[in-house]
Short mmCIF file of C-alpha atoms in Angstrom, two decimals:
data_model
loop_
_atom_site.label_atom_id
_atom_site.label_comp_id
_atom_site.label_asym_id
_atom_site.label_seq_id
_atom_site.Cartn_x
_atom_site.Cartn_y
_atom_site.Cartn_z
CA MET A 1 0.00 0.00 0.00
CA ASP A 2 1.35 3.44 -0.93
CA ILE A 3 2.31 5.83 1.84
CA THR A 4 0.11 8.92 1.74
CA VAL A 5 0.32 12.15 3.71
CA LYS A 6 -2.01 15.04 3.02
CA ILE A 7 -0.05 18.28 3.32
CA ALA A 8 -1.68 21.70 3.68
CA LEU A 9 0.39 24.41 2.04
CA CYS A 10 -0.46 27.36 4.29
CA GLN A 11 0.55 30.39 2.26
CA CYS A 12 -0.24 33.16 4.73
CA ASN A 13 0.60 36.81 5.35
CA PRO A 14 2.22 37.48 8.75
CA VAL A 15 2.87 40.92 10.21
CA MET A 16 6.44 41.56 11.33
CA GLY A 17 6.57 41.71 15.11
CA ASP A 18 2.92 40.77 15.71
CA ILE A 19 3.75 37.49 17.39
CA ALA A 20 0.37 37.00 19.04
CA GLY A 21 -1.48 37.91 15.85
CA ASN A 22 0.65 35.62 13.70
CA ALA A 23 0.22 32.74 16.14
CA GLN A 24 -3.54 33.25 16.11
CA LYS A 25 -3.53 33.29 12.29
CA LEU A 26 -1.70 29.96 12.37
CA VAL A 27 -4.17 28.46 14.86
CA ASP A 28 -7.17 29.71 12.87
CA THR A 29 -5.75 28.11 9.73
CA LEU A 30 -5.60 24.71 11.42
CA PHE A 31 -9.38 24.70 11.75
CA LEU A 32 -10.36 25.93 8.31
CA PRO A 33 -12.98 23.61 6.80
CA LEU A 34 -11.03 23.28 3.53
CA ALA A 35 -8.05 21.85 5.41
CA HIS A 36 -9.90 19.51 7.77
CA ASN A 37 -8.45 16.40 6.10
CA ALA A 38 -4.82 17.57 6.18
CA ASP A 39 -2.27 15.52 8.12
CA LEU A 40 0.51 18.11 8.08
CA PHE A 41 0.14 21.90 8.03
CA VAL A 42 3.17 23.72 6.62
CA PHE A 43 3.74 27.46 7.13
CA SER A 44 6.54 29.72 5.93
CA GLU A 45 9.91 30.74 7.35
CA LEU A 46 9.88 32.70 10.64
CA PHE A 47 6.10 32.76 10.39
CA ILE A 48 5.52 33.58 14.06
CA GLN A 49 7.94 36.54 14.15
CA GLY A 50 7.31 37.66 10.54
CA TYR A 51 10.11 37.90 8.00
CA PRO A 52 12.39 39.80 8.28
CA PRO A 53 12.03 40.95 11.91
CA LYS A 54 15.47 42.63 11.84
CA ASP A 55 16.70 44.04 15.16
CA LEU A 56 13.52 43.01 16.97
CA LEU A 57 15.43 39.74 17.27
CA GLU A 58 17.91 41.47 19.58
CA GLN A 59 15.19 42.33 22.11
CA GLN A 60 14.73 39.76 24.86
CA TRP A 61 11.08 40.68 25.36
CA PHE A 62 10.49 39.84 21.71
CA ILE A 63 12.04 36.39 22.10
CA ASP A 64 10.03 35.80 25.27
CA LYS A 65 6.79 36.61 23.44
CA GLY A 66 7.70 33.99 20.87
CA ILE A 67 7.97 31.33 23.57
CA LYS A 68 4.50 32.23 24.90
CA ALA A 69 3.12 31.97 21.35
CA LEU A 70 4.72 28.55 21.00
CA GLU A 71 2.80 27.42 24.08
CA THR A 72 -0.43 28.62 22.45
CA ILE A 73 0.30 26.65 19.28
CA CYS A 74 1.15 23.50 21.22
CA ALA A 75 -2.12 23.79 23.14
CA ALA A 76 -4.08 24.19 19.89
CA SER A 77 -2.44 21.10 18.42
CA LEU A 78 -4.02 18.99 21.16
CA LYS A 79 -7.35 19.61 19.43
CA ILE A 80 -6.10 17.97 16.21
CA PRO A 81 -4.50 14.78 17.55
CA GLY A 82 -2.02 13.02 15.31
CA LYS A 83 -1.69 15.99 12.97
CA GLY A 84 1.53 17.92 12.53
CA VAL A 85 2.12 21.67 12.39
CA LEU A 86 5.38 22.77 10.76
CA PHE A 87 6.31 26.45 10.92
CA GLY A 88 9.20 28.88 11.03
CA PHE A 89 10.27 30.21 14.43
CA ALA A 90 13.13 32.19 16.00
CA MET A 91 14.34 29.66 18.57
CA PRO A 92 16.54 30.64 21.52
CA GLN A 93 19.47 28.37 22.36
CA THR A 94 20.73 27.92 25.91
CA HIS A 95 23.94 26.05 25.17
CA GLY A 96 27.24 26.80 23.48
CA SER A 97 28.60 30.06 22.14
CA GLY A 98 27.33 32.31 19.38
CA LYS A 99 24.25 34.47 18.97
CA GLY A 100 22.04 32.17 21.02
CA LEU A 101 19.25 32.17 18.41
CA THR A 102 18.44 30.02 15.40
CA ASN A 103 16.12 30.40 12.44
CA ALA A 104 14.26 27.15 13.00
CA ALA A 105 11.53 24.96 11.59
CA LEU A 106 9.48 23.45 14.41
CA LEU A 107 7.22 20.42 14.05
CA VAL A 108 4.49 20.38 16.69
CA CYS A 109 2.26 17.36 17.21
CA ASP A 110 -0.06 16.34 20.06
CA GLY A 111 0.80 19.35 22.16
CA ARG A 112 4.58 19.38 21.99
CA VAL A 113 7.55 20.14 19.75
CA VAL A 114 8.58 16.76 18.35
CA PHE A 115 11.29 17.97 15.98
CA LYS A 116 13.42 21.03 15.27
CA GLN A 117 15.59 21.72 12.25
CA ASP A 118 17.70 24.88 12.31
CA LYS A 119 18.57 26.77 9.15
CA THR A 120 22.06 25.97 7.92
CA LEU A 121 22.75 28.56 5.23
CA LEU A 122 22.38 32.11 6.52
CA PRO A 123 22.33 34.58 3.61
CA THR A 124 24.27 37.79 3.99
CA TYR A 125 23.84 39.61 0.67
CA ASP A 126 21.43 42.06 -0.91
CA VAL A 127 18.52 42.48 1.55
CA PHE A 128 19.56 39.55 3.75
CA ASP A 129 21.55 39.87 6.96
CA GLU A 130 20.79 36.67 8.84
CA SER A 131 24.25 36.00 10.26
CA ARG A 132 23.76 39.21 12.23
CA TYR A 133 21.13 37.43 14.32
CA PHE A 134 21.30 33.67 13.97
CA ASP A 135 23.61 30.72 14.54
CA SER A 136 23.84 28.17 11.76
CA ALA A 137 22.62 24.59 12.20
CA TYR A 138 25.39 22.18 13.11
CA LYS A 139 23.50 19.14 11.80
CA ARG A 140 20.75 18.24 9.40
CA GLU A 141 18.38 15.42 10.26
CA THR A 142 15.26 13.86 8.80
CA VAL A 143 12.10 13.14 10.77
CA PRO A 144 9.59 10.31 10.26
CA PHE A 145 5.98 11.37 9.97
CA LEU A 146 3.05 9.08 9.11
CA GLY A 147 5.22 6.77 7.04
CA GLU A 148 7.09 9.51 5.17
CA THR A 149 10.58 10.69 6.06
CA LEU A 150 10.62 14.47 5.92
CA GLY A 151 13.72 16.36 4.80
CA ILE A 152 13.06 19.88 6.04
CA THR A 153 15.00 22.91 4.81
CA ILE A 154 14.52 26.63 5.31
CA CYS A 155 14.65 28.98 2.32
CA GLU A 156 18.37 29.55 1.53
CA ASP A 157 19.15 25.95 2.44
CA ALA A 158 17.68 24.97 -0.93
CA TRP A 159 19.42 27.69 -2.95
CA ASN A 160 22.92 26.13 -2.93
CA ASP A 161 22.46 24.82 -6.47
CA ALA A 162 25.42 24.82 -8.85
CA THR A 163 23.17 24.48 -11.91
CA LEU A 164 21.46 27.75 -10.94
CA TRP A 165 24.52 29.83 -10.04
CA GLY A 166 27.28 28.11 -12.03
CA LYS A 167 28.96 27.16 -8.75
CA ARG A 168 27.90 26.38 -5.22
CA PRO A 169 27.81 29.54 -3.06
CA TYR A 170 28.23 27.42 0.10
CA ALA A 171 30.34 24.42 1.02
CA ILE A 172 27.41 22.59 2.65
CA ASP A 173 24.45 21.27 0.64
CA PRO A 174 21.59 20.67 3.11
CA VAL A 175 19.35 19.03 0.50
CA GLN A 176 22.07 16.50 -0.36
CA ASP A 177 22.61 15.78 3.32
CA LEU A 178 18.90 15.12 3.86
CA SER A 179 18.76 12.96 0.76
CA ASP A 180 21.67 10.90 2.07
CA ALA A 181 19.83 10.61 5.40
CA GLY A 182 16.89 8.92 3.69
CA ALA A 183 14.36 11.72 3.13
CA THR A 184 11.40 10.53 1.06
CA ILE A 185 10.04 14.06 0.52
CA PHE A 186 11.64 17.49 0.78
CA ILE A 187 9.81 20.40 2.42
CA ASN A 188 11.13 23.96 2.28
CA LEU A 189 9.78 26.74 4.50
CA SER A 190 10.49 29.91 2.59
CA ALA A 191 10.36 33.67 2.86
CA SER A 192 11.64 34.32 -0.64
CA PRO A 193 11.20 37.96 -1.71
CA TYR A 194 9.71 38.63 -5.11
CA HIS A 195 11.38 40.16 -8.10
CA CYS A 196 10.29 39.99 -11.71
CA GLY A 197 10.89 36.47 -13.00
CA LYS A 198 11.51 34.98 -9.53
CA GLU A 199 8.73 32.39 -9.84
CA LYS A 200 10.50 30.71 -12.79
CA ILE A 201 13.84 30.73 -11.00
CA ARG A 202 12.25 29.18 -7.92
CA LEU A 203 10.58 26.45 -9.97
CA ASN A 204 13.84 25.59 -11.75
CA LEU A 205 15.59 25.42 -8.40
CA ILE A 206 13.30 22.90 -6.71
CA SER A 207 12.81 20.92 -9.93
CA ASN A 208 16.60 20.46 -10.10
CA HIS A 209 16.63 19.11 -6.54
CA ALA A 210 13.69 16.78 -7.15
CA ARG A 211 15.20 15.32 -10.33
CA ARG A 212 18.66 14.97 -8.85
CA HIS A 213 17.48 13.08 -5.79
CA GLY A 214 14.32 11.42 -7.14
CA ARG A 215 12.08 12.82 -4.40
CA PRO A 216 9.09 15.16 -4.51
CA PHE A 217 9.67 18.69 -3.24
CA VAL A 218 7.19 20.97 -1.46
CA LEU A 219 7.95 24.71 -1.07
CA VAL A 220 5.69 26.96 1.01
CA ASN A 221 6.45 30.64 0.57
CA GLN A 222 5.31 33.69 2.53
CA ILE A 223 3.05 36.22 0.85
CA GLY A 224 2.48 39.91 1.49
CA GLY A 225 4.46 43.10 1.77
CA ASN A 226 6.86 43.69 4.66
CA ASP A 227 8.48 47.13 4.44
CA GLU A 228 10.26 47.31 1.04
CA LEU A 229 10.03 43.58 0.40
CA ILE A 230 7.17 41.88 -1.38
CA PHE A 231 6.56 38.15 -1.02
CA ASP A 232 4.58 36.56 -3.81
CA GLY A 233 3.69 33.21 -2.26
CA ALA A 234 3.42 31.13 -5.43
CA SER A 235 4.08 28.01 -3.34
CA LEU A 236 5.04 24.97 -5.40
CA VAL A 237 4.98 21.20 -5.40
CA VAL A 238 7.01 19.13 -7.86
CA ASP A 239 7.06 15.36 -8.17
CA ALA A 240 10.07 13.08 -8.08
CA ARG A 241 10.69 13.73 -11.79
CA GLY A 242 10.86 17.46 -11.16
CA ASP A 243 7.54 18.15 -12.91
CA LEU A 244 5.34 20.88 -11.47
CA CYS A 245 2.10 19.43 -10.12
CA HIS A 246 0.81 22.26 -7.93
CA ALA A 247 1.21 26.04 -7.97
CA SER A 248 -0.51 28.24 -5.40
CA PRO A 249 -1.69 31.65 -6.63
CA SER A 250 0.59 34.67 -6.38
CA PHE A 251 0.07 37.65 -4.05
CA VAL A 252 -2.93 36.23 -2.19
CA GLU A 253 -3.30 34.11 0.93
CA ASN A 254 -4.13 30.53 0.07
CA VAL A 255 -4.37 27.13 1.73
CA SER A 256 -4.12 24.12 -0.59
CA VAL A 257 -4.02 20.45 0.38
CA ILE A 258 -1.94 18.00 -1.64
CA ASP A 259 -1.69 14.22 -1.27
CA THR A 260 1.86 12.87 -1.41
CA CYS A 261 0.54 9.68 -2.99
CA GLU A 262 -1.49 11.46 -5.65
CA LEU A 263 0.43 14.56 -6.69
CA GLY A 264 -1.46 14.80 -9.96
CA SER A 265 -0.41 15.40 -13.53
CA LYS A 266 2.14 17.85 -14.83
CA ILE A 267 1.02 21.49 -15.06
CA SER A 268 2.63 24.78 -16.08
CA LEU A 269 3.07 28.02 -14.17
CA PRO A 270 0.07 30.31 -14.61
CA PRO A 271 0.53 32.56 -17.65
CA GLY A 272 1.12 36.27 -17.20
CA SER A 273 3.22 39.10 -18.56
CA GLU A 274 6.05 40.83 -16.74
CA ALA A 275 3.89 43.96 -16.59
CA GLN A 276 1.02 42.06 -14.96
CA SER A 277 3.36 40.47 -12.44
CA ALA A 278 4.93 43.84 -11.57
CA HIS A 279 1.48 45.44 -11.29
CA ASP A 280 0.15 42.75 -8.97
CA ALA A 281 3.31 42.82 -6.85
CA LEU A 282 3.13 46.58 -6.38
CA VAL A 283 -0.56 46.45 -5.50
CA CYS A 284 0.20 43.78 -2.89
CA GLY A 285 3.20 45.64 -1.48
CA LEU A 286 1.39 48.98 -1.37
CA ARG A 287 -1.71 47.55 0.29
CA ASP A 288 0.29 45.84 3.01
CA TYR A 289 2.66 48.73 3.63
CA VAL A 290 -0.23 51.13 4.16
CA ARG A 291 -2.24 48.66 6.26
CA LYS A 292 0.65 47.44 8.40
CA CYS A 293 1.80 51.01 9.07
CA GLY A 294 -1.65 51.87 10.41
CA PHE A 295 -2.96 54.03 7.54
CA THR A 296 -6.19 53.62 5.61
CA LYS A 297 -5.91 56.46 3.08
CA ALA A 298 -3.30 57.72 0.62
CA LEU A 299 -2.44 61.04 -1.01
CA ILE A 300 -0.75 61.57 -4.37
CA GLY A 301 0.44 64.64 -6.24
CA LEU A 302 -0.88 64.38 -9.81
CA SER A 303 1.17 66.04 -12.53
CA GLY A 304 -0.75 64.77 -15.53
CA GLY A 305 2.22 62.56 -16.39
CA ILE A 306 2.53 58.82 -16.56
CA ASP A 307 4.41 58.26 -13.28
CA SER A 308 1.82 59.85 -11.00
CA ALA A 309 -0.97 58.28 -13.07
CA VAL A 310 0.43 54.76 -12.64
CA THR A 311 0.99 55.40 -8.92
CA ALA A 312 -2.58 56.59 -8.50
CA ALA A 313 -3.97 53.59 -10.38
CA LEU A 314 -1.96 51.22 -8.21
CA ALA A 315 -3.17 52.99 -5.07
CA ALA A 316 -6.80 52.80 -6.18
CA ALA A 317 -6.42 49.08 -6.84
CA ALA A 318 -4.67 48.48 -3.52
CA LEU A 319 -6.75 50.65 -1.19
CA GLY A 320 -10.01 51.30 -3.02
CA PRO A 321 -10.75 54.54 -4.92
CA LYS A 322 -12.56 56.18 -2.01
CA ASN A 323 -9.37 55.96 0.07
CA VAL A 324 -7.17 57.78 -2.45
CA CYS A 325 -6.91 61.52 -3.02
CA GLY A 326 -5.11 63.12 -5.96
CA VAL A 327 -3.93 66.73 -5.90
CA THR A 328 -2.83 68.74 -8.92
CA MET A 329 -0.77 71.86 -8.22
CA PRO A 330 -0.35 73.90 -11.41
CA SER A 331 2.24 76.63 -11.81
CA ARG A 332 2.98 79.22 -14.51
CA TYR A 333 4.84 76.52 -16.43
CA SER A 334 2.13 73.85 -16.28
CA SER A 335 0.50 72.87 -19.53
CA SER A 336 -3.26 72.81 -19.77
CA GLY A 337 -2.96 69.07 -20.24
CA SER A 338 -1.35 68.59 -16.85
CA ILE A 339 -4.57 69.78 -15.23
CA SER A 340 -7.08 68.21 -17.60
CA ASP A 341 -5.25 64.87 -17.71
CA SER A 342 -5.05 64.78 -13.91
CA HIS A 343 -8.77 65.52 -13.67
CA ALA A 344 -9.59 62.84 -16.25
CA LEU A 345 -7.46 60.28 -14.42
CA ALA A 346 -9.16 61.01 -11.10
CA LYS A 347 -12.58 60.68 -12.74
CA ASN A 348 -11.65 57.41 -14.44
CA LEU A 349 -10.31 55.94 -11.19
CA GLY A 350 -13.10 57.33 -9.03
CA ILE A 351 -10.65 58.88 -6.56
CA ARG A 352 -11.07 62.19 -4.78
CA PHE A 353 -9.48 65.17 -6.51
CA ASN A 354 -8.27 68.61 -5.50
CA GLU A 355 -6.58 71.48 -7.33
CA ILE A 356 -4.25 73.84 -5.46
CA PRO A 357 -2.35 76.34 -7.66
CA ILE A 358 1.17 77.23 -6.48
CA GLU A 359 1.61 80.53 -8.33
CA GLY A 360 1.00 82.61 -5.19
CA PRO A 361 3.53 80.82 -2.96
CA PHE A 362 6.04 80.70 -5.83
CA GLU A 363 5.80 84.45 -6.41
CA SER A 364 6.21 85.04 -2.68
CA PHE A 365 9.39 82.98 -2.62
CA LEU A 366 10.81 84.81 -5.64
CA THR A 367 10.06 88.15 -3.98
CA ALA A 368 11.64 87.09 -0.70
CA LEU A 369 14.75 85.77 -2.42
CA LYS A 370 15.11 88.59 -4.94
CA PRO A 371 17.76 90.51 -2.95
CA SER A 372 19.80 87.35 -2.36
CA PHE A 373 19.46 86.20 -5.98
CA ALA A 374 20.30 89.61 -7.44
CA GLY A 375 22.74 89.43 -10.37
CA THR A 376 22.03 85.75 -11.10
CA ASN A 377 20.04 84.07 -13.83
CA PRO A 378 17.11 81.75 -13.12
CA ASP A 379 18.31 78.15 -12.86
CA LEU A 380 17.80 74.96 -10.91
CA ALA A 381 17.24 76.87 -7.67
CA GLU A 382 14.04 78.47 -8.98
CA GLU A 383 12.91 75.17 -10.49
CA ASN A 384 13.35 73.33 -7.22
CA ILE A 385 11.44 75.96 -5.27
CA GLN A 386 8.33 74.90 -7.18
CA ALA A 387 8.91 71.22 -6.42
CA ARG A 388 9.43 72.02 -2.73
CA ILE A 389 6.28 74.14 -2.56
CA ARG A 390 4.34 71.17 -3.92
CA GLY A 391 6.05 68.85 -1.46
CA THR A 392 5.16 71.15 1.43
CA ILE A 393 1.50 71.37 0.36
CA LEU A 394 1.24 67.60 0.09
CA MET A 395 2.84 67.05 3.49
CA ALA A 396 0.47 69.62 5.02
CA LEU A 397 -2.51 67.71 3.62
CA SER A 398 -1.00 64.44 4.79
CA ASN A 399 -0.59 65.80 8.33
CA LYS A 400 -4.03 67.37 8.44
CA PHE A 401 -6.01 64.37 7.22
CA GLY A 402 -3.85 61.42 8.25
CA GLN A 403 -3.18 60.23 4.71
CA ILE A 404 0.11 58.60 3.77
CA LEU A 405 1.82 60.52 0.97
CA LEU A 406 2.98 58.32 -1.89
CA SER A 407 5.97 59.58 -3.86
CA THR A 408 5.82 59.00 -7.60
CA GLY A 409 9.43 58.92 -8.80
CA ASN A 410 10.56 55.97 -10.93
CA LYS A 411 13.85 54.06 -10.79
CA SER A 412 15.33 55.86 -13.79
CA GLU A 413 14.89 59.27 -12.14
CA LEU A 414 16.03 58.08 -8.73
CA ALA A 415 19.14 56.51 -10.25
CA VAL A 416 20.49 59.71 -11.77
CA GLY A 417 19.09 62.14 -9.20
CA TYR A 418 16.44 63.61 -11.51
CA CYS A 419 14.32 64.45 -8.49
CA THR A 420 14.19 67.13 -5.80
CA LEU A 421 15.02 66.53 -2.16
CA TYR A 422 12.19 67.78 0.10
CA GLY A 423 10.07 68.27 -3.01
CA ASP A 424 8.80 65.49 -5.26
CA MET A 425 10.86 63.06 -3.14
CA ASN A 426 8.59 63.73 -0.15
CA GLY A 427 6.50 60.78 0.92
CA GLY A 428 6.11 57.76 3.12
CA LEU A 429 6.53 55.19 0.35
CA GLY A 430 8.07 55.17 -3.13
CA VAL A 431 5.58 52.98 -4.96
CA ILE A 432 7.33 52.81 -8.36
CA SER A 433 10.86 53.67 -7.23
CA ASP A 434 12.13 50.28 -8.47
CA LEU A 435 10.23 50.50 -11.77
CA PRO A 436 12.37 51.77 -14.69
CA LYS A 437 10.65 54.32 -16.91
CA THR A 438 10.38 51.86 -19.79
CA MET A 439 8.55 49.44 -17.46
CA VAL A 440 6.28 52.24 -16.23
CA TYR A 441 4.92 52.47 -19.77
CA LYS A 442 4.30 48.71 -19.88
CA VAL A 443 2.47 48.77 -16.56
CA ALA A 444 0.37 51.69 -17.82
CA GLU A 445 -0.58 49.64 -20.87
CA TYR A 446 -1.58 46.76 -18.59
CA ILE A 447 -3.72 49.08 -16.46
CA ASN A 448 -5.47 50.20 -19.67
CA ARG A 449 -5.89 46.64 -20.97
CA ASN A 450 -9.70 46.75 -20.75
CA GLY A 451 -10.21 50.41 -21.56
CA GLU A 452 -8.74 53.84 -20.91
CA ILE A 453 -8.02 54.43 -17.23
CA ILE A 454 -4.82 56.41 -17.64
CA PRO A 455 -5.50 59.13 -20.24
CA GLN A 456 -3.74 58.37 -23.49
CA ASN A 457 -2.22 61.83 -23.49
CA SER A 458 -0.42 61.04 -20.21
CA ILE A 459 1.18 58.06 -21.95
CA THR A 460 2.08 59.63 -25.28
CA LYS A 461 3.20 63.15 -24.38
CA PRO A 462 6.94 63.70 -23.81
CA PRO A 463 7.76 63.43 -20.08
CA SER A 464 8.41 66.78 -18.42
CA ALA A 465 8.90 68.15 -14.92
CA GLU A 466 7.31 71.43 -16.15
CA LEU A 467 9.54 73.60 -13.96
CA ARG A 468 10.67 75.92 -16.78
CA PRO A 469 9.32 76.88 -20.22
CA ASP A 470 9.08 73.98 -22.71
CA GLN A 471 11.05 71.65 -20.42
CA LYS A 472 11.40 68.00 -21.47
CA ASP A 473 13.12 65.15 -19.61
CA GLN A 474 15.14 64.27 -22.69
CA ASP A 475 16.73 67.75 -22.65
CA THR A 476 18.70 66.51 -19.63
CA LEU A 477 18.59 62.72 -19.78
CA PRO A 478 19.50 60.15 -22.42
CA PRO A 479 16.56 58.40 -24.10
CA TYR A 480 14.90 56.23 -21.49
CA ASP A 481 15.52 52.95 -23.29
CA ILE A 482 19.26 53.68 -23.28
CA LEU A 483 19.23 55.06 -19.73
CA ASP A 484 17.39 52.02 -18.39
CA THR A 485 19.77 49.62 -20.14
CA ILE A 486 22.76 51.32 -18.53
CA ILE A 487 21.08 51.30 -15.10
CA GLU A 488 20.24 47.62 -15.39
CA GLN A 489 23.77 46.66 -16.39
CA PHE A 490 25.49 48.88 -13.81
CA VAL A 491 23.18 48.55 -10.81
CA GLU A 492 21.67 45.09 -11.22
CA GLU A 493 24.43 43.25 -13.08
CA GLY A 494 27.45 45.07 -11.62
CA LYS A 495 29.15 45.75 -14.95
CA SER A 496 31.86 48.38 -15.37
CA ALA A 497 31.65 51.39 -17.67
CA ALA A 498 33.93 49.69 -20.19
CA GLN A 499 31.82 46.53 -20.22
CA ILE A 500 28.63 48.51 -20.78
CA ALA A 501 30.19 50.60 -23.56
CA ALA A 502 31.40 47.40 -25.19
CA SER A 503 27.78 46.38 -25.66
CA GLY A 504 27.41 49.22 -28.18
CA ILE A 505 26.28 52.17 -26.03
CA ASP A 506 28.08 55.49 -26.45
CA ALA A 507 30.93 55.63 -23.93
CA LYS A 508 30.31 59.28 -23.01
CA THR A 509 26.67 58.53 -22.29
CA VAL A 510 27.65 55.56 -20.15
CA ALA A 511 30.16 57.66 -18.22
CA TRP A 512 27.61 60.44 -17.62
CA VAL A 513 24.96 58.03 -16.32
CA ILE A 514 27.36 56.22 -14.00
CA ARG A 515 28.67 59.51 -12.60
CA ALA A 516 25.09 60.64 -12.03
CA ILE A 517 24.22 57.38 -10.25
CA CYS A 518 27.26 57.66 -7.97
CA ARG A 519 26.83 61.33 -7.09
CA SER A 520 23.12 60.86 -6.34
CA GLU A 521 23.73 58.37 -3.56
CA TYR A 522 23.10 61.07 -0.93
CA LYS A 523 19.65 61.74 -2.36
CA ARG A 524 18.66 58.10 -2.34
CA ARG A 525 19.81 57.77 1.27
CA GLN A 526 17.11 60.33 2.14
CA ALA A 527 14.40 58.93 -0.11
CA ALA A 528 11.23 57.24 1.07
CA PRO A 529 11.45 53.45 1.31
CA GLY A 530 10.55 51.91 -2.04
CA LEU A 531 8.90 48.65 -3.04
CA LYS A 532 11.47 46.20 -4.41
CA ILE A 533 10.58 44.30 -7.59
CA SER A 534 13.99 43.96 -9.30
CA PRO A 535 16.95 41.74 -8.40
CA LYS A 536 18.82 44.82 -7.12
CA ALA A 537 16.86 47.82 -5.93
CA PHE A 538 18.04 51.08 -4.44
CA GLY A 539 17.53 50.77 -0.70
CA PHE A 540 18.86 48.69 2.18
CA GLY A 541 19.94 45.90 -0.17
CA ARG A 542 22.41 48.19 -1.97
CA ARG A 543 24.93 49.83 0.36
CA PHE A 544 27.36 52.30 -1.11
CA PRO A 545 29.36 55.01 0.72
CA LEU A 546 28.50 58.69 0.40
CA ALA A 547 31.82 60.46 1.05
CA ALA A 548 33.87 58.44 -1.42
CA GLN A 549 35.81 58.76 -4.64
CA TYR A 550 35.97 55.84 -7.04
CA GLU A 551 35.79 55.02 -10.72
CA CYS A 552 34.44 51.89 -12.32
#
């Protein structure tokens, strides 16, 4: 008779730090009607503390709350006798040297912890800093459960794959060790942040393991937005041949039950364009950031251009149109279209709309500064005054009405510093700050897939900050397709100026862009946190010095 274990893939959305709330979410999931026949409930990495909890892990009171939550979970498991609950947990250690804390997977059954597997591979790159907090596992063991032998890994433990990286990043291969120890099925508890294309990489990774070792592989991934990071879920099950036989939906909570004896036939990943994936990720990240920070409403400055239009559309989708307010703030340099297009966008989205001209405040500033500016020609200083007036108005509205201000700058602008500190950079969240301008257009097209939401004029007119007569972005910047290619190769791929120029891009243009990226580091250090959807975003995953001199 075939061994069969019904596994519930519990793809849930924890809140960082809300230990009691996360524990209650876990307990509630155990008693969902759709999972009543499950034998083993599997949750994601560090589910009880939320991933990544960062320096909360250095607070003893935080660790103590985790232990109390563990007692709650053990008590709940008594009500489902014989069933297992597998979840990620920050586990204190009372022996030996080191940090005294491990990133652990705990298996609870019949009211007690029956097995613990610590994470072996602690990533310390990009947005990860786990060796700051955790000790690495000193052994990897399997655990028998209802006739199966479980080989349990935690996120990075499964990413030491030479076929994926060209070489093994770590000396230890936890999956190989568990295979050698007799695992009949692999289970990975994951908190794997999203970036465009990540779902295919993740599938290739676990398929490689399954084929190599001839065992099925289950991966349960966290979903939701936590600060800058977005987790897409998209939990997966592959059979012993490495064929995909289950894929949970992306960006939504989901509980699915699979039978290890009847994994089903081969399927494919759900279809979808890069623009759709980016759109859905940003909606998820924006919704959670606003909700988890305690806000219910958002405020956006509308310029009539594509960046603010896409940001507003994402906000309306994430929060509901009634919870979004758009404000247009025309000046003497604003085109008529900037006002009419902003109004049309607000009407199409169904969001609230306000118009506050800035001519009066701008004239007052020019008058006040006239003696100090005497003998000089108008330049960037006068342009930035307008941006800062707008930023001040938006922050005043944010303060008055308790709305979070969303900044609207894209990755291309943020890269080269084409933005104004304390002006258009004001805000509590940079929604599209990791979206290159060329991708902004693709997301706009996706938003308009069923009809015009973003006015066509906002998409087709030449981008402009409208801070001086007849200003166009391309007066200052290279064409966006070229600019974005350079940014991708320099920031995301780490190529040098010579390597980028060798690909056929003008060397002077490459040099100008790289200089602009380097000298704008101080601006980005002061920017609002931004949602990460690329392999390398500006933010805490990219750490460069400010007071430095270097050439690449």
